[in-house]
PDB file of C-alpha atoms in Angstrom:
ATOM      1  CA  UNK L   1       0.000   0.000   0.000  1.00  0.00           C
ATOM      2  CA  UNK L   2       1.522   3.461  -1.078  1.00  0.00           C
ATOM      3  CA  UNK L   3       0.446   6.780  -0.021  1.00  0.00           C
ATOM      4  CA  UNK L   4      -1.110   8.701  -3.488  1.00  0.00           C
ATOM      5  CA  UNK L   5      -2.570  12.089  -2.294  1.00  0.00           C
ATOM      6  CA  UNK L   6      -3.107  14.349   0.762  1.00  0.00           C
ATOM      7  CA  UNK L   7      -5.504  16.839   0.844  1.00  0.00           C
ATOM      8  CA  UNK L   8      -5.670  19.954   2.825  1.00  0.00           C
ATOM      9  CA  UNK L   9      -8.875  21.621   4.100  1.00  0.00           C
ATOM     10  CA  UNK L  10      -9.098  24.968   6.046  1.00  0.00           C
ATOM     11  CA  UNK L  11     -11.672  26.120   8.372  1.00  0.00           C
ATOM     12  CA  UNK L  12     -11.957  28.815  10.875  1.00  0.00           C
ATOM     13  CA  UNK L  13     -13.469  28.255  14.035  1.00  0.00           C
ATOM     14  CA  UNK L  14     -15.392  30.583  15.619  1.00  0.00           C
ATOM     15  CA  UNK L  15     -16.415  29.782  19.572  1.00  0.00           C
ATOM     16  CA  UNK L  16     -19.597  30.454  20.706  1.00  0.00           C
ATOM     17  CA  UNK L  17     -18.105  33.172  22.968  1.00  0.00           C
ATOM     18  CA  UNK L  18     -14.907  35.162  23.505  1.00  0.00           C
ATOM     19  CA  UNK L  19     -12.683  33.120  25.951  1.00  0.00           C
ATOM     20  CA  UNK L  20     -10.345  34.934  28.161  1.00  0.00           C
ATOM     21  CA  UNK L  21      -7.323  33.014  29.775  1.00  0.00           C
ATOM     22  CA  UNK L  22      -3.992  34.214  31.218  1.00  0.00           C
ATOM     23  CA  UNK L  23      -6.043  36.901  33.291  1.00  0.00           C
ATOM     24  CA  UNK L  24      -7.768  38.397  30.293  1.00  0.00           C
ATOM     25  CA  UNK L  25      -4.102  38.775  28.796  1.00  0.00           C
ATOM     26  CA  UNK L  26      -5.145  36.426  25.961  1.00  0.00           C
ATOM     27  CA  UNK L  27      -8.388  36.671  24.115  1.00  0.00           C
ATOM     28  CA  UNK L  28      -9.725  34.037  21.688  1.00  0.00           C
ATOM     29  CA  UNK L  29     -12.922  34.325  19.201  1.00  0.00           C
ATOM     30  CA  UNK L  30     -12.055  31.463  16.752  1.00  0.00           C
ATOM     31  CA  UNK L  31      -9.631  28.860  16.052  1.00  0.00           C
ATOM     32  CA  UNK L  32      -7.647  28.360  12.591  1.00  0.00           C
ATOM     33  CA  UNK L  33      -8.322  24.312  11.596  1.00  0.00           C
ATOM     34  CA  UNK L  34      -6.721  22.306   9.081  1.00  0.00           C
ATOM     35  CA  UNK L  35      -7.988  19.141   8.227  1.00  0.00           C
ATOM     36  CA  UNK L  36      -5.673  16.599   6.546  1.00  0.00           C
ATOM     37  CA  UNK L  37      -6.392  13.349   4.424  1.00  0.00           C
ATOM     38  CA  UNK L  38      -4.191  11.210   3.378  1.00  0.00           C
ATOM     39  CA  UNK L  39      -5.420   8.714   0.987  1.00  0.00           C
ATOM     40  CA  UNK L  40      -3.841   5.455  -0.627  1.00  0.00           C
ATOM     41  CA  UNK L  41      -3.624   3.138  -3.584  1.00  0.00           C
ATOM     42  CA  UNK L  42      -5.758   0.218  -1.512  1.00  0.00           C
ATOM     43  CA  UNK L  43      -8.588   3.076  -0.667  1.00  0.00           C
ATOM     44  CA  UNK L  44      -7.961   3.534   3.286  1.00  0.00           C
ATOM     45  CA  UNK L  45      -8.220   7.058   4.001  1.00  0.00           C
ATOM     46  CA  UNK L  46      -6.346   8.900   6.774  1.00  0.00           C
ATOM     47  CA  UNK L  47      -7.841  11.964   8.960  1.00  0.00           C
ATOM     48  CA  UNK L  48      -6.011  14.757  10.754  1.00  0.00           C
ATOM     49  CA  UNK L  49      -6.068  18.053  12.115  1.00  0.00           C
ATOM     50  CA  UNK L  50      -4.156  20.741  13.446  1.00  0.00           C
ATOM     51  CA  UNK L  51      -5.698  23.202  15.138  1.00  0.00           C
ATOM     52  CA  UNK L  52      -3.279  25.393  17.105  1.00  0.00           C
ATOM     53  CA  UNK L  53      -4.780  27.069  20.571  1.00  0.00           C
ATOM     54  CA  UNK L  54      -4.556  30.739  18.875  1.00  0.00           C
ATOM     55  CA  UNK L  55      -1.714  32.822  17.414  1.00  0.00           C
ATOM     56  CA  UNK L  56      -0.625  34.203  20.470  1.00  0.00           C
ATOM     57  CA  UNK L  57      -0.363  31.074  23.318  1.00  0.00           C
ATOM     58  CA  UNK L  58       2.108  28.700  22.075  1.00  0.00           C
ATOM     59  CA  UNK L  59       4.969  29.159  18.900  1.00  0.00           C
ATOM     60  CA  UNK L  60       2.324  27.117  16.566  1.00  0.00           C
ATOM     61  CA  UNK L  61       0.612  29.070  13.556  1.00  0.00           C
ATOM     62  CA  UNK L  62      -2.358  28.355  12.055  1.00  0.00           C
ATOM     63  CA  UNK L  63      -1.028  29.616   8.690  1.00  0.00           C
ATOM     64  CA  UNK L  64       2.446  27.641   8.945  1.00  0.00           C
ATOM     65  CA  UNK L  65       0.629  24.221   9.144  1.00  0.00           C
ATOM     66  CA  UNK L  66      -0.390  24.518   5.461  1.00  0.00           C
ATOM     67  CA  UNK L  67       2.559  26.303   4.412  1.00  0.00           C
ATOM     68  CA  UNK L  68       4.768  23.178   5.564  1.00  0.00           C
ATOM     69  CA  UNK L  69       2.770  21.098   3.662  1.00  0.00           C
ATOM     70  CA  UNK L  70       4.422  22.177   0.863  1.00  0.00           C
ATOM     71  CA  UNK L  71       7.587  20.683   2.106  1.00  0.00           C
ATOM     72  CA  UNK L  72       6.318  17.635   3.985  1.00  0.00           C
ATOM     73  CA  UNK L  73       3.810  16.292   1.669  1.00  0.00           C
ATOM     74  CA  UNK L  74       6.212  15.194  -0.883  1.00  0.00           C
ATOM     75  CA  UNK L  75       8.223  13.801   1.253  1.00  0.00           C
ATOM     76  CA  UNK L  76       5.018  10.903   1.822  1.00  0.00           C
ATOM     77  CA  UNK L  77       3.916  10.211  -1.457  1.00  0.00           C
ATOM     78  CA  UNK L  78       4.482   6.944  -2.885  1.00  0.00           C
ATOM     79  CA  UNK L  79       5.437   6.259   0.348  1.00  0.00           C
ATOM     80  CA  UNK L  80       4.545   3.093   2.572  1.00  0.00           C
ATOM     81  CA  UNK L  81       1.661   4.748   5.200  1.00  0.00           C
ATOM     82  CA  UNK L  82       2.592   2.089   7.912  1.00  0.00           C
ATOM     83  CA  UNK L  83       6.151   2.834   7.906  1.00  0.00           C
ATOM     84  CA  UNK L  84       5.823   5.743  10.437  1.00  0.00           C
ATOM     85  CA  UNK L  85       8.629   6.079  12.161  1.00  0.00           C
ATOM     86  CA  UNK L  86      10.735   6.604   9.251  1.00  0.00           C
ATOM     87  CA  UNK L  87       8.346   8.455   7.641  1.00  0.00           C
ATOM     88  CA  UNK L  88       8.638  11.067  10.884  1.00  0.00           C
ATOM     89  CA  UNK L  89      11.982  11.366  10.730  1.00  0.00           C
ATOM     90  CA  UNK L  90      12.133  12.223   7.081  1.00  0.00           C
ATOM     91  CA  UNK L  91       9.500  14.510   7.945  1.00  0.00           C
ATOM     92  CA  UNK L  92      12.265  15.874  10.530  1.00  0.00           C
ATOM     93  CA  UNK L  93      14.585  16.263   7.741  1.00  0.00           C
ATOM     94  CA  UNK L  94      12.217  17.812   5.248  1.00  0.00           C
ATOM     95  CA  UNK L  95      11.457  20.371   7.881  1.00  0.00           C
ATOM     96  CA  UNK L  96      13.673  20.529  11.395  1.00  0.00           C
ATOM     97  CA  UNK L  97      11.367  21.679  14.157  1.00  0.00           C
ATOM     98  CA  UNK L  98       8.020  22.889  14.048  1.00  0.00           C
ATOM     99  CA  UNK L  99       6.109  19.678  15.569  1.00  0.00           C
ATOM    100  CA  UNK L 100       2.690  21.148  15.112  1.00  0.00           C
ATOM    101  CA  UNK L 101       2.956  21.581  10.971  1.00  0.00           C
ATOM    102  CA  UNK L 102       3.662  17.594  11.350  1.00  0.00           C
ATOM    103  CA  UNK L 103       1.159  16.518  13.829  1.00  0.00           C
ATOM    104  CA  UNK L 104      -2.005  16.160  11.296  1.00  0.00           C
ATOM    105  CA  UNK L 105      -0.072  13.810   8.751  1.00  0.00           C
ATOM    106  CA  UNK L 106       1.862  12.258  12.029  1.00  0.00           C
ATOM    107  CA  UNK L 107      -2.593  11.830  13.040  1.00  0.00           C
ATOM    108  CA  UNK L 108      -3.977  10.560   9.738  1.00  0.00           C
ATOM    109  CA  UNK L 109      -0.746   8.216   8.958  1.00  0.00           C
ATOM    110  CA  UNK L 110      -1.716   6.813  13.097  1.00  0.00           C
ATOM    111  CA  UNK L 111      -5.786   6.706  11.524  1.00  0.00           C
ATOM    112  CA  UNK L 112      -4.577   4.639   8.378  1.00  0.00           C
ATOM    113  CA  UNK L 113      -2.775   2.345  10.747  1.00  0.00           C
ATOM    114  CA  UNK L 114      -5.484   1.632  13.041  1.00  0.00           C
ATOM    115  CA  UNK L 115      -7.801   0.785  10.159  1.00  0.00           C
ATOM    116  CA  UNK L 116      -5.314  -1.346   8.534  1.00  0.00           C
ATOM    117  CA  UNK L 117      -5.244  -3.472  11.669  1.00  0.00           C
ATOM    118  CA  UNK L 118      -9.393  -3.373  12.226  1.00  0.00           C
ATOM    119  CA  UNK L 119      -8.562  -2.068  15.396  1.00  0.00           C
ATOM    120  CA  UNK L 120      -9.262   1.121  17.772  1.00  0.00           C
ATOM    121  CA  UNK L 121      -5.755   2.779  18.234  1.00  0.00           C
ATOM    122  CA  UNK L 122      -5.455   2.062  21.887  1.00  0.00           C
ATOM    123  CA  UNK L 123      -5.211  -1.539  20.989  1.00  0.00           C
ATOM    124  CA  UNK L 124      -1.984  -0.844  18.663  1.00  0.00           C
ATOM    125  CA  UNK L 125      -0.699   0.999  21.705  1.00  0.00           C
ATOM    126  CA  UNK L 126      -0.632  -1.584  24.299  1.00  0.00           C
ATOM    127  CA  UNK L 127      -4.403  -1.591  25.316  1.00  0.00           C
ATOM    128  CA  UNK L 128      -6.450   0.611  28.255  1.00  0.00           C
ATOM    129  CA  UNK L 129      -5.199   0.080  32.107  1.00  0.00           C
ATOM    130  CA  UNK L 130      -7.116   1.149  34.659  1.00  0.00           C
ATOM    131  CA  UNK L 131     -10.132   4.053  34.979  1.00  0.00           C
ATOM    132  CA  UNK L 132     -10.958   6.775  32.567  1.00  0.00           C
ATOM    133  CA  UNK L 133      -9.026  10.063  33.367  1.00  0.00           C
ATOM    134  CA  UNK L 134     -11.735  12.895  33.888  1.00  0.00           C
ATOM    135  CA  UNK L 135     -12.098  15.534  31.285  1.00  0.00           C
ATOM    136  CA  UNK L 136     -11.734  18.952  32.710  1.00  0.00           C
ATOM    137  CA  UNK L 137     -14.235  21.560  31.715  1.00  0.00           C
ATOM    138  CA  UNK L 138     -12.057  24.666  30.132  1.00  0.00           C
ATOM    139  CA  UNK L 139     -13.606  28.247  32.577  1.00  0.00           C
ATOM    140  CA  UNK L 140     -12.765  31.450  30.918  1.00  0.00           C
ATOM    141  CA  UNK L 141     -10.944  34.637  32.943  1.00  0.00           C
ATOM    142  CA  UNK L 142     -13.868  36.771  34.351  1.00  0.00           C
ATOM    143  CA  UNK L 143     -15.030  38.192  37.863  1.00  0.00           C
ATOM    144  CA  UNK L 144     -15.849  35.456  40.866  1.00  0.00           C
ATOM    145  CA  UNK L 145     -19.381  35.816  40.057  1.00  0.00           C
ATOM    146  CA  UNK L 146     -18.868  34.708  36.327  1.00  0.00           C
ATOM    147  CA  UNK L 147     -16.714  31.948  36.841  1.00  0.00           C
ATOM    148  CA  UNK L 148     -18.766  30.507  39.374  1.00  0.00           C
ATOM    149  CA  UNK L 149     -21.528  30.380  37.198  1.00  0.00           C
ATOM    150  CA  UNK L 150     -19.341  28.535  34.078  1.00  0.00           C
ATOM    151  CA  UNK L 151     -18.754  26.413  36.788  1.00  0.00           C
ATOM    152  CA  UNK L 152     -22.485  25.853  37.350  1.00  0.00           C
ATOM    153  CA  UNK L 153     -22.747  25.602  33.957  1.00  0.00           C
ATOM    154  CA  UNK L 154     -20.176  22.811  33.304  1.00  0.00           C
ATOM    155  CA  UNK L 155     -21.852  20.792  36.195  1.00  0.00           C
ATOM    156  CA  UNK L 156     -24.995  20.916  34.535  1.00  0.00           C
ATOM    157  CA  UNK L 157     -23.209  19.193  31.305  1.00  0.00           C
ATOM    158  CA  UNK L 158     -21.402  16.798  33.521  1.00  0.00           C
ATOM    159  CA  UNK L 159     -18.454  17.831  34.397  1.00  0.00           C
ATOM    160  CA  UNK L 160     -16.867  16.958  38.178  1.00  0.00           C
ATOM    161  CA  UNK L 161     -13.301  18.879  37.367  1.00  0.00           C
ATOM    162  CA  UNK L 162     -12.435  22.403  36.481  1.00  0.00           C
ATOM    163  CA  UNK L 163      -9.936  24.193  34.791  1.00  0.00           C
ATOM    164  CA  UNK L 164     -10.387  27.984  35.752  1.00  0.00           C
ATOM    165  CA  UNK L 165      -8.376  30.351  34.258  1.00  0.00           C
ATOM    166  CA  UNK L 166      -6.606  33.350  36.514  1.00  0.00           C
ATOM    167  CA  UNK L 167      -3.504  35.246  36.117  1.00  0.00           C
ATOM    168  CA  UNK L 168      -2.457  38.816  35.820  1.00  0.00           C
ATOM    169  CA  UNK L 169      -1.691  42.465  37.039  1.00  0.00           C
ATOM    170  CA  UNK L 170      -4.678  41.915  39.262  1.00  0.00           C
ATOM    171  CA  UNK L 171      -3.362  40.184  42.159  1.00  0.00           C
ATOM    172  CA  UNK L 172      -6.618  40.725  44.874  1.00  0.00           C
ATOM    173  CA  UNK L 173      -8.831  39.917  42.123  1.00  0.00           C
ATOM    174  CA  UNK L 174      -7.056  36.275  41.348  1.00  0.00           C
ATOM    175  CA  UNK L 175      -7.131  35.558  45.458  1.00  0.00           C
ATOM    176  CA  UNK L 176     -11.365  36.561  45.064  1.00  0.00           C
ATOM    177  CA  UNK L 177     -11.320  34.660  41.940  1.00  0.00           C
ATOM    178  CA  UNK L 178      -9.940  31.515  43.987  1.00  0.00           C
ATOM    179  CA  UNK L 179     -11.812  31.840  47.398  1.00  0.00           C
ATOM    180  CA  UNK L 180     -15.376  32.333  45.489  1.00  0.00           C
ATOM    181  CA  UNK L 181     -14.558  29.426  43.291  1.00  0.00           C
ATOM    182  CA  UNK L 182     -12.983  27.583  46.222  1.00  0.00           C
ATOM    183  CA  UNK L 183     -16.244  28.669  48.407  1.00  0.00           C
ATOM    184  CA  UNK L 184     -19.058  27.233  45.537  1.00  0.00           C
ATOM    185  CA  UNK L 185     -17.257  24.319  44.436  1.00  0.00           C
ATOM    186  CA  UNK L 186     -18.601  21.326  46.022  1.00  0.00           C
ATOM    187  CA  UNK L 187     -16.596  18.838  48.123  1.00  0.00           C
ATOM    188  CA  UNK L 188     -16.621  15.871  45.219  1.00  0.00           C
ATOM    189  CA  UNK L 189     -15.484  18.269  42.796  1.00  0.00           C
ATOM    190  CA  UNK L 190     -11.954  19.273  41.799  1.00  0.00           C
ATOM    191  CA  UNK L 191     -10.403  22.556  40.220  1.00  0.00           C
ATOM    192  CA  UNK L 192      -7.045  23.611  38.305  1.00  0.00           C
ATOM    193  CA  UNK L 193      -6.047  27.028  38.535  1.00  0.00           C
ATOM    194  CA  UNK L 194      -3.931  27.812  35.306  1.00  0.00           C
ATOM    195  CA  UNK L 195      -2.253  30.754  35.114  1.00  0.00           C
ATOM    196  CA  UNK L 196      -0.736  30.298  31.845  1.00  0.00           C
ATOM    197  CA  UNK L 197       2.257  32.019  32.350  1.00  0.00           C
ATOM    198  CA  UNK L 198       0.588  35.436  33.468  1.00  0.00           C
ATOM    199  CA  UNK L 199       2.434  35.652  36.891  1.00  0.00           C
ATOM    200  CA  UNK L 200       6.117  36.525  37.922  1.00  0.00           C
ATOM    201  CA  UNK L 201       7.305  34.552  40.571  1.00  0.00           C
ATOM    202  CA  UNK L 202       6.856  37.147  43.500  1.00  0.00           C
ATOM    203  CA  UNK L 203       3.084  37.577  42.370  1.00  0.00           C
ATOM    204  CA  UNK L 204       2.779  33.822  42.685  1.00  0.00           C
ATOM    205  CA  UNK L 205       4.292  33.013  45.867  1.00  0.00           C
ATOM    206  CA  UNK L 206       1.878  36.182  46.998  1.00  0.00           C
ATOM    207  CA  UNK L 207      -0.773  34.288  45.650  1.00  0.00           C
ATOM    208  CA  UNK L 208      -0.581  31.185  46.346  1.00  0.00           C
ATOM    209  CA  UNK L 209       0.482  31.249  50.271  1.00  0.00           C
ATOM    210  CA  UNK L 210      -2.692  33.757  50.692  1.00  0.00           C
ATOM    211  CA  UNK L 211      -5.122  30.798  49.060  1.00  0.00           C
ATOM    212  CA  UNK L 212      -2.718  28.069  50.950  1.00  0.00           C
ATOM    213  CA  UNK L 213      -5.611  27.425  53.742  1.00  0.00           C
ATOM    214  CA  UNK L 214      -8.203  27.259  50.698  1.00  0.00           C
ATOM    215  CA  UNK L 215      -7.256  26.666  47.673  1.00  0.00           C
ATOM    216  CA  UNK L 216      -7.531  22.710  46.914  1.00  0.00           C
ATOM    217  CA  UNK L 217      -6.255  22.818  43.315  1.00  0.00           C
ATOM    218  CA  UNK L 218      -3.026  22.566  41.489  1.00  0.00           C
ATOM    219  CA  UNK L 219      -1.520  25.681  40.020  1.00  0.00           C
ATOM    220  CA  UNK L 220      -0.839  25.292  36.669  1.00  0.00           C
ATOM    221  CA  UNK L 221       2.311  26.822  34.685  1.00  0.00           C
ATOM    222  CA  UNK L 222       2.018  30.023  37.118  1.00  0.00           C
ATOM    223  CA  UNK L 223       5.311  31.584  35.182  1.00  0.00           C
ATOM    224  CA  UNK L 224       7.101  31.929  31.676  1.00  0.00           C
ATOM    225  CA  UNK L 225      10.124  29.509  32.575  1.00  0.00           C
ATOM    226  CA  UNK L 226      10.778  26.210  33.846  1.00  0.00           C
ATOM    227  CA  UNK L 227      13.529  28.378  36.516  1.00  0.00           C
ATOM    228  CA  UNK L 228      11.035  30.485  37.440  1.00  0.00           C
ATOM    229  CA  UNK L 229       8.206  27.719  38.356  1.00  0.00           C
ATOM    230  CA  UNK L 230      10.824  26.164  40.318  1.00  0.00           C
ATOM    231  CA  UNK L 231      11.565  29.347  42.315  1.00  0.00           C
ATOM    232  CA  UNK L 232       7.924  29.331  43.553  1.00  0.00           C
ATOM    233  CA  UNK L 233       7.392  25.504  43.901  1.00  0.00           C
ATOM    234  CA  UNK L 234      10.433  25.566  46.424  1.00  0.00           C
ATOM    235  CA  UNK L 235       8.209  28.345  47.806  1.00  0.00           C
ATOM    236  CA  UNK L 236       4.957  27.449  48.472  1.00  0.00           C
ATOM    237  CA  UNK L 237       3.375  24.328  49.470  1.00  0.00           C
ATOM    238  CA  UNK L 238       1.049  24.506  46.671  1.00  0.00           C
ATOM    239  CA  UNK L 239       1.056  21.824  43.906  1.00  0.00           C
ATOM    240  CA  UNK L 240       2.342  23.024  40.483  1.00  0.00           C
ATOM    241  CA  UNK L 241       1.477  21.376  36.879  1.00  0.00           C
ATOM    242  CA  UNK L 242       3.949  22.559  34.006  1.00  0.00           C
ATOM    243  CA  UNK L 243       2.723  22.443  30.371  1.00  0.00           C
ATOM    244  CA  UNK L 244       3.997  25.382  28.250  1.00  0.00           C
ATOM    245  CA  UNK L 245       7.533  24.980  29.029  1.00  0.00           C
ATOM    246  CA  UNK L 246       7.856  22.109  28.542  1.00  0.00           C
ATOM    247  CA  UNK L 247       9.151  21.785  24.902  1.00  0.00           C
ATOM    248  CA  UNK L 248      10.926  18.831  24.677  1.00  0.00           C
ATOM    249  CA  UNK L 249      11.161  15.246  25.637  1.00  0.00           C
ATOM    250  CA  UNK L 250      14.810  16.687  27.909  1.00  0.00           C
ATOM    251  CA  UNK L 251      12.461  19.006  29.474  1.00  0.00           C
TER     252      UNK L 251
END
């Protein structure tokens, strides 16, 4: 079976509201989508997307996805779809870097595999241990009142875990943003407070050792750097989660 087209789709977005994060430093109102599909010579068709979380959160661009593809998608033609491993790393060569312009073929080269077998993905990985992880539901930056009522909201929809976002110049509002969500949020329920980046580490030690008697949560990627977030884990006695810094499989 060779690979003998990929086609590119591109769709904006929109959400059904704005969606503030990093303290209202970041604003989103739609999301640039590309849909990939690979197709082969025996008719199995791959699916992907890349969908990067805005132009401003992380170093992925909507726009670059599709430009890449000018590089990467001759590098797959004619090529053997369940080879994917080497067909990565001449991706890597093609085009050093920029993992998000490779994740939709990387996706629809994975969906081609798992229909090949006749078999869900998880499967080909090794199989399912254990409980489902909860989803979190995803609460915008806004005052207590506000993000007590996404809260509500998410509930109502099923959610038992929360991701609120906080974070910025503010720091009295973030500690009433925390105590009102802390105060409403039942006792079987569990919240992430992610700052995404929004705080220095002075702000966050402030923060977090005022909540310390409240908050139940972890604090997620409270500063820019890995150096930083270490500063205020050794701290506070406040759980931290890292996401955005971490870049690579060293980190």
């Amino acid at each position: 079976m060779k690979i003998s087209g990929i086609t590119l789709w591109h769709r904006r977005l929109p959400l059904s509201k704005p969606y503030w994060l990093s303290g209202g430093r970041l604003k989103f109102e739609a999301l640039d989508s590309t849909f990939v599909r690979i197709e082969t010579d025996g008719g199995l068709v791959g699916w992907g997307e890349g969908c990067p979380w805005g132009e401003t959160y992380l170093p992925a661009f909507g726009g670059g996805i599709r430009a890449a593809m000018e590089l990467l998608a001759p590098v797959l033609i004619g090529e053997n779809p369940g080879d994917i491993d080497r067909l990565n790393r001449a991706m890597d060569l093609a085009l050093p870097g920029h993992p998000y312009a490779k994740s939709a073929l990387d996706m629809a080269l994975w969906d081609i595999a798992g229909k090949r077998a006749g078999a869900p993905l998880f499967e080909l990985f090794g199989g399912a241990e254990g409980e489902g992880v909860a989803v979190n539901s995803s609460i915008s930056t806004g005052t207590p009142e506000e993000m007590v009522a996404l809260i509500d909201q998410a509930r109502a929809k099923g959610y038992r875990t929360h991701s609120a976002k906080i974070g910025g110049a503010d720091i009295a509002g973030d500690i009433a943003r925390i105590e009102a969500i802390e105060a409403a949020l039942p006792a079987d329920e569990n919240v992430t407070y992610d700052i995404n980046r929004a705080w220095v580490p002075g702000v966050a030690i402030q923060v977090m050792q005022s909540v310390a008697g409240s908050a139940r949560g972890w604090f997620e990627q409270p500063c820019q750097t890995l150096d930083q977030c270490a500063v205020v884990a050794a701290s506070t006695t406040q759980p931290i989660m890292l996401d955005e810094c971490l870049q690579t499989f060293q980190d």
